[in-house]
Amino acid sequence: MTTQQLRELFLDYFADRGHLVQPSAPLVLHDDPTSLFTSAGMQPYMAAFRGEEAPPAPRAVSIQKCLRTNDIEGVGFHNRYATFFEMMGNFSFGDYFKEGGIELAWDFVINVLGLPKDDLYITVHTDDDEAEEIWHKNIGVPMERISRLGREDNWWPKDRWEGPCGPCSEIHLDLGPEFGCDKPDCTVGCDCDRYLELWNLVFQMYTEAEDGALTPLPAPGIDTGFGLERLALVMQDVRHLAETDEMAHIMDRIVAVINEQTGSNYAYGDDAHHDLALRIITDHLRATTFILADGTTGGPSNEGAGYVLRRFIRRAFRYGRQLGATEPFLHKAIPAVTEAMGQHYTELGEKEEFSAQLVRREEERFASTLRQGMNMFEEIALELQQARQDTIPGEKAFTLYDTYGFPVELTVEMAAERGLKVDMEGFEQAMAAQRARSGRGAGLATAEETISLAHLPATEFVGHETQSSTGKIVAIVVDGEETQRAKAEAEAEATVILDATPFYAEQGGQTGDEGIIHSSEFEFAVRNTVSHGDKVLHIGTLKRGTMQVGDEVTAAVDTARRHAIMRNHTGTHLLHAALRKVVGEHVSQSGSLVAPDRLRFDFTHHEAVTPEQLAEVERICNEWILDNRSVSVAEMDYDEARDQGAIAIFTEKYDQQVRTVTTEGISMELCGGTHVSSTGEIGSLHVISESSIAAGIRRIEAITGTGAVQHHRQLTDQAHELAAELNCPPDDIRAHSSA
Ligand code: GLY
């Protein structure tokens, strides 16, 4: 059975049993600083399980694009790991529970897939008598094939989080002793490849507090996770995920591309070492292509999802060198991902050209620095060996990262291949020092590290109504640790969380606010504001005094800066509307930046916007500004907003209740940002550049308000200087300069 047939089989089975088929949510998450990617099929339904949002239906089924990097080391080596994978899942929101969930899963596994009963093993949570009884009495699984395991294996998720959770029960398949490790105690749960976890049935019942206290969900439900690739491995009787039909197609292309480049005639299966590299490259190329096909990641970078992308591409490229590929090759195999999976995931075809370009560029960048970096790495390794040491200093790992673009994980892996370690603490320190120097992100949880703030109340945002308000400090974080107080002398850099704040946290393209948090005891200068789940983090420097948790404070946003941001944000909406008018309705936003000094708007369009079109766009925007149209905000149901013609960003996930920003007679957009109350406040809008940032994506930069006035002043001054040099009136420069 092909992977595509398995997809259809799963969806059809549950659809026939009253489940509403749901599309996959986006892979790349934007508004959740605790995770970069969707990593489970239930993630889009968190609020539904919590009872905060209506579920799509009492029963639903989906195949969700997921990505996890925690098992990356095992990819290619073991048969169960993939970074990108598809999670099939059926969901019950207060409908059937343990009994129904178990019966459906068993029926599918035995009667539809035809898996051999006697090779299936069941695990249940240590305390779950009920599930054990259902498996044994209702289904007839013998007790010797049911085991009880603890939190690590049979509670989902195993790490505490604020989301829905509960005991779970798993179906494992014994693939046979030839997959095993031959240890006498090898059984379900062993690290080897023999017992493959196929399907996880989660009995969603609670949310869990930091101290472990469980609060029941309004209604218990079912959430299941069944890895499609693992099922394909079983049904197609292969040893590795990369050997299943769709992945094998991608791997074949990678082999062909490398063979063409190196002039060799390699075939998968010829050499174990090379095969391993190929499985890793296949996995990483698939993950890369899916991240890019989501269309919301700007490309490889040193932050967030862009960093993961960079790591995949660079790691795959390095494995390519083991097969002799020294020139970019990955991008050439991207069409094979579309061929293999584009029927189900149409975004792959749509974004193919764009993805290939970004991957090629990243490969080129890495290829040219890799050689120098490798030389430096070899020198470091040699020095260590001569000095009989085994740890690469953090500073050196940082130089490899900063100068040669080696993701630190790559340095760690290369070091391990030579029996060396990396001083990660030293690396983190060097990284933090650089962040502090560049004023970026100091004191803030980066994408890969998370401060657990789950126990704190959600921050109330009052910044739409006011820019200065009083509140109470509920937490102070210094160096990634919560603390009760901070003093100006010793711990200048800190992150402060209040119960309520007027500070807008960076999101939806709008830059975070700056300003001051103070009391009679202290003054804290806020350099940036970011969100962390439902908390708002004020990042900055304690300038004076001592601040303590519990202090009553005044939080005051830098209003001049915020007004500039508001002008640019409303300006962005005008620009969007004008572009749709002049260039076409197909223009859709693919990114934006709203800063105090400028605005940037990225959109889909296949050719350059002509100077005439740009002039027209600018003229229309200024006409609307002079018209002084009102800007109003409303909260409404998502469907109602769409019915009224609100523009949503296709790849973004919205809550059921949305905020709309309407510019009278011009546009209605779903937007959480801060805006002026009428367009006249913008003053004027001036387009300063138009360029291409990727195939099919254009970028316009513009300025408004005081920025536009200053720009005009500069141009006028220059005109006067030139006029003086040419000895003519400023209006006449053109005639005089061409003379
Ligand atoms: N939520 C089920 C799973 O991730 O396995």
XYZ file of C-alpha atoms and ligand atoms in Angstrom, residues 39-42 68 87 156 197 200 202 204 223-225, ligand 1:
19
model
C 4.500 18.943 17.026
C 1.268 17.033 17.608
C -2.067 16.615 15.866
C -3.971 17.939 18.873
C 10.286 17.727 16.274
C 0.635 12.532 12.518
C 0.872 12.720 27.482
C 5.348 2.323 18.910
C -0.742 6.596 20.956
C -4.413 9.912 24.784
C -7.443 13.888 27.551
C -6.646 12.581 21.042
C -4.590 10.065 19.154
C -1.271 10.159 17.368
N -1.052 13.842 21.220
C -0.695 12.513 20.902
C 0.727 12.327 20.501
O 1.402 13.287 20.228
O 1.200 11.235 20.463
